[in-house]
């Protein structure tokens, strides 16, 4: 088996010619690395499936509930920080409240629906 055949992504005839047409050896390597990096996030997916729950006859994913919980908690924390006077000491308010909402939403998902 040739060296080029060992490092090809597919064993379909003509695929290598299509991938490498008019490209130098260096750009072909970069293209292969780019294709690999683009497909890497899919490697974290599992076959377990999603956690859905029924609401009014329709199924909603669990992350959507946690997203709304995070947004609501960020709004409630804003009201609480205003009442306590903490808000005036925050320099990056938008980043602070987005981060707090994200942390609470992710923690909620991890506690109730995580592995």
mmCIF file of N, CA and C in Angstrom:
data_model
loop_
_atom_site.group_PDB
_atom_site.id
_atom_site.type_symbol
_atom_site.label_atom_id
_atom_site.label_comp_id
_atom_site.label_asym_id
_atom_site.label_seq_id
_atom_site.Cartn_x
_atom_site.Cartn_y
_atom_site.Cartn_z
ATOM 1 N N UNK A 1 0.849 -1.174 0.000
ATOM 2 C CA UNK A 1 0.000 0.000 0.000
ATOM 3 C C UNK A 1 0.894 1.236 0.000
ATOM 4 N N UNK A 2 0.577 2.216 -0.820
ATOM 5 C CA UNK A 2 1.427 3.391 -0.945
ATOM 6 C C UNK A 2 1.275 4.307 0.267
ATOM 7 N N UNK A 3 2.285 5.163 0.433
ATOM 8 C CA UNK A 3 2.281 6.088 1.569
ATOM 9 C C UNK A 3 1.110 7.063 1.480
ATOM 10 N N UNK A 4 0.808 7.554 0.296
ATOM 11 C CA UNK A 4 -0.313 8.480 0.124
ATOM 12 C C UNK A 4 -1.633 7.799 0.457
ATOM 13 N N UNK A 5 -1.734 6.517 0.167
ATOM 14 C CA UNK A 5 -2.965 5.783 0.441
ATOM 15 C C UNK A 5 -3.159 5.565 1.940
ATOM 16 N N UNK A 6 -2.063 5.419 2.696
ATOM 17 C CA UNK A 6 -2.166 5.204 4.137
ATOM 18 C C UNK A 6 -2.697 6.438 4.857
ATOM 19 N N UNK A 7 -2.372 7.627 4.340
ATOM 20 C CA UNK A 7 -2.755 8.854 5.027
ATOM 21 C C UNK A 7 -3.982 9.515 4.428
ATOM 22 N N UNK A 8 -4.720 8.848 3.591
ATOM 23 C CA UNK A 8 -5.913 9.452 3.004
ATOM 24 C C UNK A 8 -7.085 9.303 3.967
ATOM 25 N N UNK A 9 -8.019 10.236 3.859
ATOM 26 C CA UNK A 9 -9.185 10.220 4.738
ATOM 27 C C UNK A 9 -10.233 9.212 4.290
ATOM 28 N N UNK A 10 -10.262 8.952 3.013
ATOM 29 C CA UNK A 10 -11.281 8.057 2.496
ATOM 30 C C UNK A 10 -10.649 7.095 1.512
ATOM 31 N N UNK A 11 -11.215 5.935 1.399
ATOM 32 C CA UNK A 11 -10.709 4.953 0.458
ATOM 33 C C UNK A 11 -11.539 4.948 -0.817
ATOM 34 N N UNK A 12 -12.305 5.995 -1.050
ATOM 35 C CA UNK A 12 -13.083 6.085 -2.272
ATOM 36 C C UNK A 12 -12.157 6.481 -3.417
ATOM 37 N N UNK A 13 -12.298 5.859 -4.556
ATOM 38 C CA UNK A 13 -11.427 6.201 -5.679
ATOM 39 C C UNK A 13 -11.694 7.628 -6.154
ATOM 40 N N UNK A 14 -10.645 8.361 -6.422
ATOM 41 C CA UNK A 14 -10.767 9.720 -6.924
ATOM 42 C C UNK A 14 -10.840 10.782 -5.843
ATOM 43 N N UNK A 15 -11.026 10.383 -4.584
ATOM 44 C CA UNK A 15 -11.137 11.369 -3.499
ATOM 45 C C UNK A 15 -9.820 12.094 -3.289
ATOM 46 N N UNK A 16 -8.716 11.354 -3.328
ATOM 47 C CA UNK A 16 -7.405 11.972 -3.138
ATOM 48 C C UNK A 16 -7.090 12.958 -4.256
ATOM 49 N N UNK A 17 -7.457 12.604 -5.495
ATOM 50 C CA UNK A 17 -7.213 13.523 -6.602
ATOM 51 C C UNK A 17 -8.018 14.800 -6.434
ATOM 52 N N UNK A 18 -9.246 14.694 -5.964
ATOM 53 C CA UNK A 18 -10.081 15.870 -5.748
ATOM 54 C C UNK A 18 -9.535 16.728 -4.610
ATOM 55 N N UNK A 19 -9.072 16.101 -3.551
ATOM 56 C CA UNK A 19 -8.547 16.820 -2.393
ATOM 57 C C UNK A 19 -7.232 17.508 -2.708
ATOM 58 N N UNK A 20 -6.387 16.870 -3.517
ATOM 59 C CA UNK A 20 -5.038 17.380 -3.747
ATOM 60 C C UNK A 20 -4.867 18.094 -5.080
ATOM 61 N N UNK A 21 -5.911 18.302 -5.830
ATOM 62 C CA UNK A 21 -5.793 18.886 -7.169
ATOM 63 C C UNK A 21 -5.232 20.297 -7.100
ATOM 64 N N UNK A 22 -4.068 20.504 -7.723
ATOM 65 C CA UNK A 22 -3.483 21.835 -7.827
ATOM 66 C C UNK A 22 -2.931 22.402 -6.534
ATOM 67 N N UNK A 23 -2.666 21.577 -5.535
ATOM 68 C CA UNK A 23 -2.174 22.070 -4.249
ATOM 69 C C UNK A 23 -0.769 21.541 -3.992
ATOM 70 N N UNK A 24 0.008 22.343 -3.285
ATOM 71 C CA UNK A 24 1.354 21.897 -2.936
ATOM 72 C C UNK A 24 1.275 20.909 -1.774
ATOM 73 N N UNK A 25 2.382 20.249 -1.498
ATOM 74 C CA UNK A 25 2.424 19.267 -0.419
ATOM 75 C C UNK A 25 2.136 19.929 0.933
ATOM 76 N N UNK A 26 2.677 21.158 1.138
ATOM 77 C CA UNK A 26 2.470 21.849 2.410
ATOM 78 C C UNK A 26 0.999 22.238 2.599
ATOM 79 N N UNK A 27 0.352 22.749 1.555
ATOM 80 C CA UNK A 27 -1.045 23.146 1.683
ATOM 81 C C UNK A 27 -1.954 21.936 1.847
ATOM 82 N N UNK A 28 -1.558 20.785 1.264
ATOM 83 C CA UNK A 28 -2.353 19.566 1.461
ATOM 84 C C UNK A 28 -2.306 19.130 2.915
ATOM 85 N N UNK A 29 -1.120 19.245 3.544
ATOM 86 C CA UNK A 29 -1.005 18.893 4.961
ATOM 87 C C UNK A 29 -1.835 19.818 5.829
ATOM 88 N N UNK A 30 -1.816 21.116 5.499
ATOM 89 C CA UNK A 30 -2.623 22.073 6.251
ATOM 90 C C UNK A 30 -4.108 21.796 6.074
ATOM 91 N N UNK A 31 -4.492 21.381 4.864
ATOM 92 C CA UNK A 31 -5.892 21.087 4.610
ATOM 93 C C UNK A 31 -6.342 19.859 5.401
ATOM 94 N N UNK A 32 -5.480 18.844 5.467
ATOM 95 C CA UNK A 32 -5.832 17.649 6.241
ATOM 96 C C UNK A 32 -5.951 17.967 7.726
ATOM 97 N N UNK A 33 -5.040 18.799 8.232
ATOM 98 C CA UNK A 33 -5.106 19.200 9.642
ATOM 99 C C UNK A 33 -6.360 20.022 9.895
ATOM 100 N N UNK A 34 -6.703 20.895 8.949
ATOM 101 C CA UNK A 34 -7.916 21.702 9.082
ATOM 102 C C UNK A 34 -9.176 20.849 9.097
ATOM 103 N N UNK A 35 -9.223 19.833 8.219
ATOM 104 C CA UNK A 35 -10.372 18.931 8.205
ATOM 105 C C UNK A 35 -10.474 18.142 9.504
ATOM 106 N N UNK A 36 -9.343 17.708 10.014
ATOM 107 C CA UNK A 36 -9.334 16.977 11.273
ATOM 108 C C UNK A 36 -9.798 17.864 12.423
ATOM 109 N N UNK A 37 -9.295 19.105 12.469
ATOM 110 C CA UNK A 37 -9.677 20.030 13.536
ATOM 111 C C UNK A 37 -11.148 20.408 13.444
ATOM 112 N N UNK A 38 -11.680 20.502 12.229
ATOM 113 C CA UNK A 38 -13.092 20.853 12.062
ATOM 114 C C UNK A 38 -14.007 19.736 12.543
ATOM 115 N N UNK A 39 -13.549 18.497 12.469
ATOM 116 C CA UNK A 39 -14.371 17.360 12.879
ATOM 117 C C UNK A 39 -14.132 16.935 14.323
ATOM 118 N N UNK A 40 -13.184 17.552 15.003
ATOM 119 C CA UNK A 40 -12.861 17.167 16.369
ATOM 120 C C UNK A 40 -14.017 17.384 17.354
ATOM 121 N N UNK A 41 -14.787 18.483 17.277
ATOM 122 C CA UNK A 41 -15.883 18.648 18.234
ATOM 123 C C UNK A 41 -16.915 17.526 18.185
ATOM 124 N N UNK A 42 -17.080 16.898 17.048
ATOM 125 C CA UNK A 42 -18.040 15.791 16.942
ATOM 126 C C UNK A 42 -17.566 14.561 17.683
ATOM 127 N N UNK A 43 -16.281 14.481 17.991
ATOM 128 C CA UNK A 43 -15.754 13.319 18.699
ATOM 129 C C UNK A 43 -16.237 13.266 20.144
ATOM 130 N N UNK A 44 -16.681 14.388 20.683
ATOM 131 C CA UNK A 44 -17.138 14.421 22.068
ATOM 132 C C UNK A 44 -18.590 13.983 22.208
ATOM 133 N N UNK A 45 -19.284 13.790 21.105
ATOM 134 C CA UNK A 45 -20.690 13.392 21.159
ATOM 135 C C UNK A 45 -20.811 11.937 21.598
ATOM 136 N N UNK A 46 -21.854 11.659 22.318
ATOM 137 C CA UNK A 46 -22.093 10.291 22.765
ATOM 138 C C UNK A 46 -23.369 9.758 22.132
ATOM 139 N N UNK A 47 -23.548 8.480 22.217
ATOM 140 C CA UNK A 47 -24.741 7.852 21.667
ATOM 141 C C UNK A 47 -25.869 7.865 22.692
ATOM 142 N N UNK A 48 -25.585 8.301 23.891
ATOM 143 C CA UNK A 48 -26.553 8.274 24.981
ATOM 144 C C UNK A 48 -27.820 9.048 24.644
ATOM 145 N N UNK A 49 -27.720 10.110 23.893
ATOM 146 C CA UNK A 49 -28.890 10.893 23.527
ATOM 147 C C UNK A 49 -29.054 12.094 24.439
ATOM 148 N N UNK A 50 -30.075 12.848 24.163
ATOM 149 C CA UNK A 50 -30.314 14.063 24.939
ATOM 150 C C UNK A 50 -31.330 13.796 26.027
ATOM 151 N N UNK A 51 -31.347 14.671 26.992
ATOM 152 C CA UNK A 51 -32.357 14.588 28.042
ATOM 153 C C UNK A 51 -33.455 15.576 27.697
ATOM 154 N N UNK A 52 -34.589 15.062 27.303
ATOM 155 C CA UNK A 52 -35.733 15.889 26.941
ATOM 156 C C UNK A 52 -36.813 15.735 27.994
ATOM 157 N N UNK A 53 -37.639 16.763 28.089
ATOM 158 C CA UNK A 53 -38.775 16.682 28.996
ATOM 159 C C UNK A 53 -39.988 17.291 28.300
ATOM 160 N N UNK A 54 -41.167 16.729 28.546
ATOM 161 C CA UNK A 54 -42.363 17.232 27.863
ATOM 162 C C UNK A 54 -42.923 18.488 28.540
ATOM 163 N N UNK A 55 -43.249 19.478 27.723
ATOM 164 C CA UNK A 55 -43.914 20.692 28.190
ATOM 165 C C UNK A 55 -45.047 20.970 27.216
ATOM 166 N N UNK A 56 -46.267 20.893 27.685
ATOM 167 C CA UNK A 56 -47.471 21.145 26.878
ATOM 168 C C UNK A 56 -47.494 20.277 25.621
ATOM 169 N N UNK A 57 -47.072 19.043 25.730
ATOM 170 C CA UNK A 57 -47.134 18.108 24.618
ATOM 171 C C UNK A 57 -45.935 18.128 23.687
ATOM 172 N N UNK A 58 -45.015 19.075 23.862
ATOM 173 C CA UNK A 58 -43.825 19.140 23.020
ATOM 174 C C UNK A 58 -42.599 18.816 23.871
ATOM 175 N N UNK A 59 -41.570 18.278 23.248
ATOM 176 C CA UNK A 59 -40.355 17.922 23.974
ATOM 177 C C UNK A 59 -39.320 19.031 23.849
ATOM 178 N N UNK A 60 -38.789 19.455 24.982
ATOM 179 C CA UNK A 60 -37.774 20.500 25.031
ATOM 180 C C UNK A 60 -36.486 19.917 25.600
ATOM 181 N N UNK A 61 -35.334 20.328 25.050
ATOM 182 C CA UNK A 61 -34.062 19.826 25.588
ATOM 183 C C UNK A 61 -33.760 20.436 26.953
ATOM 184 N N UNK A 62 -33.008 19.704 27.737
ATOM 185 C CA UNK A 62 -32.717 20.144 29.104
ATOM 186 C C UNK A 62 -31.865 21.406 29.134
ATOM 187 N N UNK A 63 -30.989 21.578 28.140
ATOM 188 C CA UNK A 63 -30.126 22.759 28.146
ATOM 189 C C UNK A 63 -30.936 24.033 27.974
ATOM 190 N N UNK A 64 -32.094 23.930 27.309
ATOM 191 C CA UNK A 64 -32.932 25.106 27.123
ATOM 192 C C UNK A 64 -33.517 25.564 28.456
ATOM 193 N N UNK A 65 -33.929 24.622 29.279
ATOM 194 C CA UNK A 65 -34.417 24.955 30.614
ATOM 195 C C UNK A 65 -33.312 25.591 31.449
ATOM 196 N N UNK A 66 -32.112 25.052 31.363
ATOM 197 C CA UNK A 66 -30.986 25.604 32.120
ATOM 198 C C UNK A 66 -30.583 26.981 31.601
ATOM 199 N N UNK A 67 -30.735 27.223 30.304
ATOM 200 C CA UNK A 67 -30.460 28.540 29.743
ATOM 201 C C UNK A 67 -31.411 29.576 30.321
ATOM 202 N N UNK A 68 -32.691 29.254 30.339
ATOM 203 C CA UNK A 68 -33.661 30.178 30.920
ATOM 204 C C UNK A 68 -33.418 30.372 32.409
ATOM 205 N N UNK A 69 -33.026 29.324 33.098
ATOM 206 C CA UNK A 69 -32.687 29.442 34.521
ATOM 207 C C UNK A 69 -31.489 30.346 34.745
ATOM 208 N N UNK A 70 -30.486 30.252 33.876
ATOM 209 C CA UNK A 70 -29.312 31.106 33.982
ATOM 210 C C UNK A 70 -29.639 32.568 33.728
ATOM 211 N N UNK A 71 -30.470 32.839 32.721
ATOM 212 C CA UNK A 71 -30.875 34.218 32.419
ATOM 213 C C UNK A 71 -31.699 34.786 33.569
ATOM 214 N N UNK A 72 -32.625 34.008 34.079
ATOM 215 C CA UNK A 72 -33.453 34.465 35.195
ATOM 216 C C UNK A 72 -32.610 34.716 36.443
ATOM 217 N N UNK A 73 -31.665 33.837 36.712
ATOM 218 C CA UNK A 73 -30.812 34.026 37.889
ATOM 219 C C UNK A 73 -29.918 35.250 37.735
ATOM 220 N N UNK A 74 -29.446 35.545 36.520
ATOM 221 C CA UNK A 74 -28.640 36.743 36.300
ATOM 222 C C UNK A 74 -29.475 38.000 36.550
ATOM 223 N N UNK A 75 -30.730 37.978 36.115
ATOM 224 C CA UNK A 75 -31.610 39.126 36.374
ATOM 225 C C UNK A 75 -31.892 39.298 37.868
ATOM 226 N N UNK A 76 -32.121 38.184 38.551
ATOM 227 C CA UNK A 76 -32.365 38.258 39.999
ATOM 228 C C UNK A 76 -31.121 38.721 40.756
ATOM 229 N N UNK A 77 -29.952 38.272 40.314
ATOM 230 C CA UNK A 77 -28.721 38.737 40.958
ATOM 231 C C UNK A 77 -28.490 40.223 40.716
ATOM 232 N N UNK A 78 -28.880 40.722 39.552
ATOM 233 C CA UNK A 78 -28.760 42.160 39.282
ATOM 234 C C UNK A 78 -29.628 42.956 40.257
ATOM 235 N N UNK A 79 -30.854 42.508 40.446
ATOM 236 C CA UNK A 79 -31.753 43.190 41.386
ATOM 237 C C UNK A 79 -31.180 43.125 42.802
ATOM 238 N N UNK A 80 -30.668 41.958 43.192
ATOM 239 C CA UNK A 80 -30.079 41.794 44.523
ATOM 240 C C UNK A 80 -28.852 42.680 44.701
ATOM 241 N N UNK A 81 -27.974 42.730 43.691
ATOM 242 C CA UNK A 81 -26.774 43.565 43.784
ATOM 243 C C UNK A 81 -27.123 45.043 43.826
ATOM 244 N N UNK A 82 -28.176 45.449 43.125
ATOM 245 C CA UNK A 82 -28.611 46.847 43.199
ATOM 246 C C UNK A 82 -29.137 47.176 44.593
ATOM 247 N N UNK A 83 -29.898 46.252 45.173
ATOM 248 C CA UNK A 83 -30.465 46.487 46.507
ATOM 249 C C UNK A 83 -29.369 46.534 47.569
ATOM 250 N N UNK A 84 -28.339 45.728 47.421
ATOM 251 C CA UNK A 84 -27.257 45.692 48.409
ATOM 252 C C UNK A 84 -26.185 46.756 48.154
ATOM 253 N N UNK A 85 -26.215 47.400 46.992
ATOM 254 C CA UNK A 85 -25.222 48.422 46.678
ATOM 255 C C UNK A 85 -23.927 47.864 46.115
ATOM 256 N N UNK A 86 -23.920 46.600 45.746
ATOM 257 C CA UNK A 86 -22.718 45.976 45.194
ATOM 258 C C UNK A 86 -22.524 46.365 43.730
ATOM 259 N N UNK A 87 -23.614 46.657 43.050
ATOM 260 C CA UNK A 87 -23.568 46.920 41.622
ATOM 261 C C UNK A 87 -22.691 48.127 41.271
ATOM 262 N N UNK A 88 -22.650 49.120 42.104
ATOM 263 C CA UNK A 88 -21.875 50.323 41.775
ATOM 264 C C UNK A 88 -20.363 50.065 41.801
ATOM 265 N N UNK A 89 -19.924 48.994 42.445
ATOM 266 C CA UNK A 89 -18.501 48.668 42.501
ATOM 267 C C UNK A 89 -18.037 47.793 41.336
ATOM 268 N N UNK A 90 -18.966 47.290 40.553
ATOM 269 C CA UNK A 90 -18.629 46.435 39.414
ATOM 270 C C UNK A 90 -18.213 47.307 38.232
ATOM 271 N N UNK A 91 -17.064 46.980 37.630
ATOM 272 C CA UNK A 91 -16.605 47.779 36.495
ATOM 273 C C UNK A 91 -17.159 47.248 35.171
ATOM 274 N N UNK A 92 -17.190 45.964 34.990
ATOM 275 C CA UNK A 92 -17.711 45.352 33.765
ATOM 276 C C UNK A 92 -19.014 44.633 34.097
ATOM 277 N N UNK A 93 -20.074 45.388 34.187
ATOM 278 C CA UNK A 93 -21.351 44.816 34.638
ATOM 279 C C UNK A 93 -21.879 43.755 33.668
ATOM 280 N N UNK A 94 -21.833 44.045 32.380
ATOM 281 C CA UNK A 94 -22.374 43.099 31.408
ATOM 282 C C UNK A 94 -21.637 41.757 31.481
ATOM 283 N N UNK A 95 -20.321 41.809 31.507
ATOM 284 C CA UNK A 95 -19.531 40.573 31.598
ATOM 285 C C UNK A 95 -19.799 39.840 32.910
ATOM 286 N N UNK A 96 -19.951 40.597 33.979
ATOM 287 C CA UNK A 96 -20.204 39.985 35.284
ATOM 288 C C UNK A 96 -21.524 39.229 35.302
ATOM 289 N N UNK A 97 -22.586 39.878 34.826
ATOM 290 C CA UNK A 97 -23.897 39.231 34.877
ATOM 291 C C UNK A 97 -24.020 38.106 33.851
ATOM 292 N N UNK A 98 -23.387 38.245 32.685
ATOM 293 C CA UNK A 98 -23.372 37.135 31.729
ATOM 294 C C UNK A 98 -22.620 35.934 32.293
ATOM 295 N N UNK A 99 -21.517 36.193 32.957
ATOM 296 C CA UNK A 99 -20.738 35.104 33.551
ATOM 297 C C UNK A 99 -21.500 34.426 34.679
ATOM 298 N N UNK A 100 -22.123 35.213 35.529
ATOM 299 C CA UNK A 100 -22.898 34.626 36.629
ATOM 300 C C UNK A 100 -24.061 33.788 36.096
ATOM 301 N N UNK A 101 -24.759 34.299 35.085
ATOM 302 C CA UNK A 101 -25.854 33.537 34.494
ATOM 303 C C UNK A 101 -25.357 32.264 33.840
ATOM 304 N N UNK A 102 -24.220 32.337 33.142
ATOM 305 C CA UNK A 102 -23.651 31.152 32.517
ATOM 306 C C UNK A 102 -23.203 30.117 33.527
ATOM 307 N N UNK A 103 -22.564 30.573 34.592
ATOM 308 C CA UNK A 103 -22.102 29.651 35.632
ATOM 309 C C UNK A 103 -23.285 28.950 36.297
ATOM 310 N N UNK A 104 -24.309 29.708 36.611
ATOM 311 C CA UNK A 104 -25.479 29.109 37.275
ATOM 312 C C UNK A 104 -26.218 28.168 36.324
ATOM 313 N N UNK A 105 -26.347 28.549 35.043
ATOM 314 C CA UNK A 105 -27.000 27.675 34.071
ATOM 315 C C UNK A 105 -26.235 26.375 33.871
ATOM 316 N N UNK A 106 -24.912 26.463 33.741
ATOM 317 C CA UNK A 106 -24.103 25.249 33.572
ATOM 318 C C UNK A 106 -24.106 24.382 34.831
ATOM 319 N N UNK A 107 -24.053 25.015 35.985
ATOM 320 C CA UNK A 107 -24.092 24.248 37.233
ATOM 321 C C UNK A 107 -25.436 23.542 37.391
ATOM 322 N N UNK A 108 -26.514 24.220 37.007
ATOM 323 C CA UNK A 108 -27.844 23.606 37.067
ATOM 324 C C UNK A 108 -27.920 22.392 36.146
ATOM 325 N N UNK A 109 -27.405 22.562 34.918
ATOM 326 C CA UNK A 109 -27.428 21.438 33.991
ATOM 327 C C UNK A 109 -26.594 20.277 34.530
ATOM 328 N N UNK A 110 -25.422 20.581 35.062
ATOM 329 C CA UNK A 110 -24.537 19.525 35.547
ATOM 330 C C UNK A 110 -25.148 18.793 36.742
ATOM 331 N N UNK A 111 -25.775 19.520 37.644
ATOM 332 C CA UNK A 111 -26.360 18.894 38.838
ATOM 333 C C UNK A 111 -27.553 18.022 38.485
ATOM 334 N N UNK A 112 -28.449 18.516 37.631
ATOM 335 C CA UNK A 112 -29.693 17.789 37.367
ATOM 336 C C UNK A 112 -29.625 16.839 36.178
ATOM 337 N N UNK A 113 -28.834 17.181 35.138
ATOM 338 C CA UNK A 113 -28.841 16.377 33.928
ATOM 339 C C UNK A 113 -27.483 15.828 33.539
ATOM 340 N N UNK A 114 -26.428 16.189 34.253
ATOM 341 C CA UNK A 114 -25.073 15.783 33.909
ATOM 342 C C UNK A 114 -24.803 14.312 34.102
ATOM 343 N N UNK A 115 -23.569 13.912 33.826
ATOM 344 C CA UNK A 115 -23.223 12.482 33.912
ATOM 345 C C UNK A 115 -23.228 11.923 35.291
#
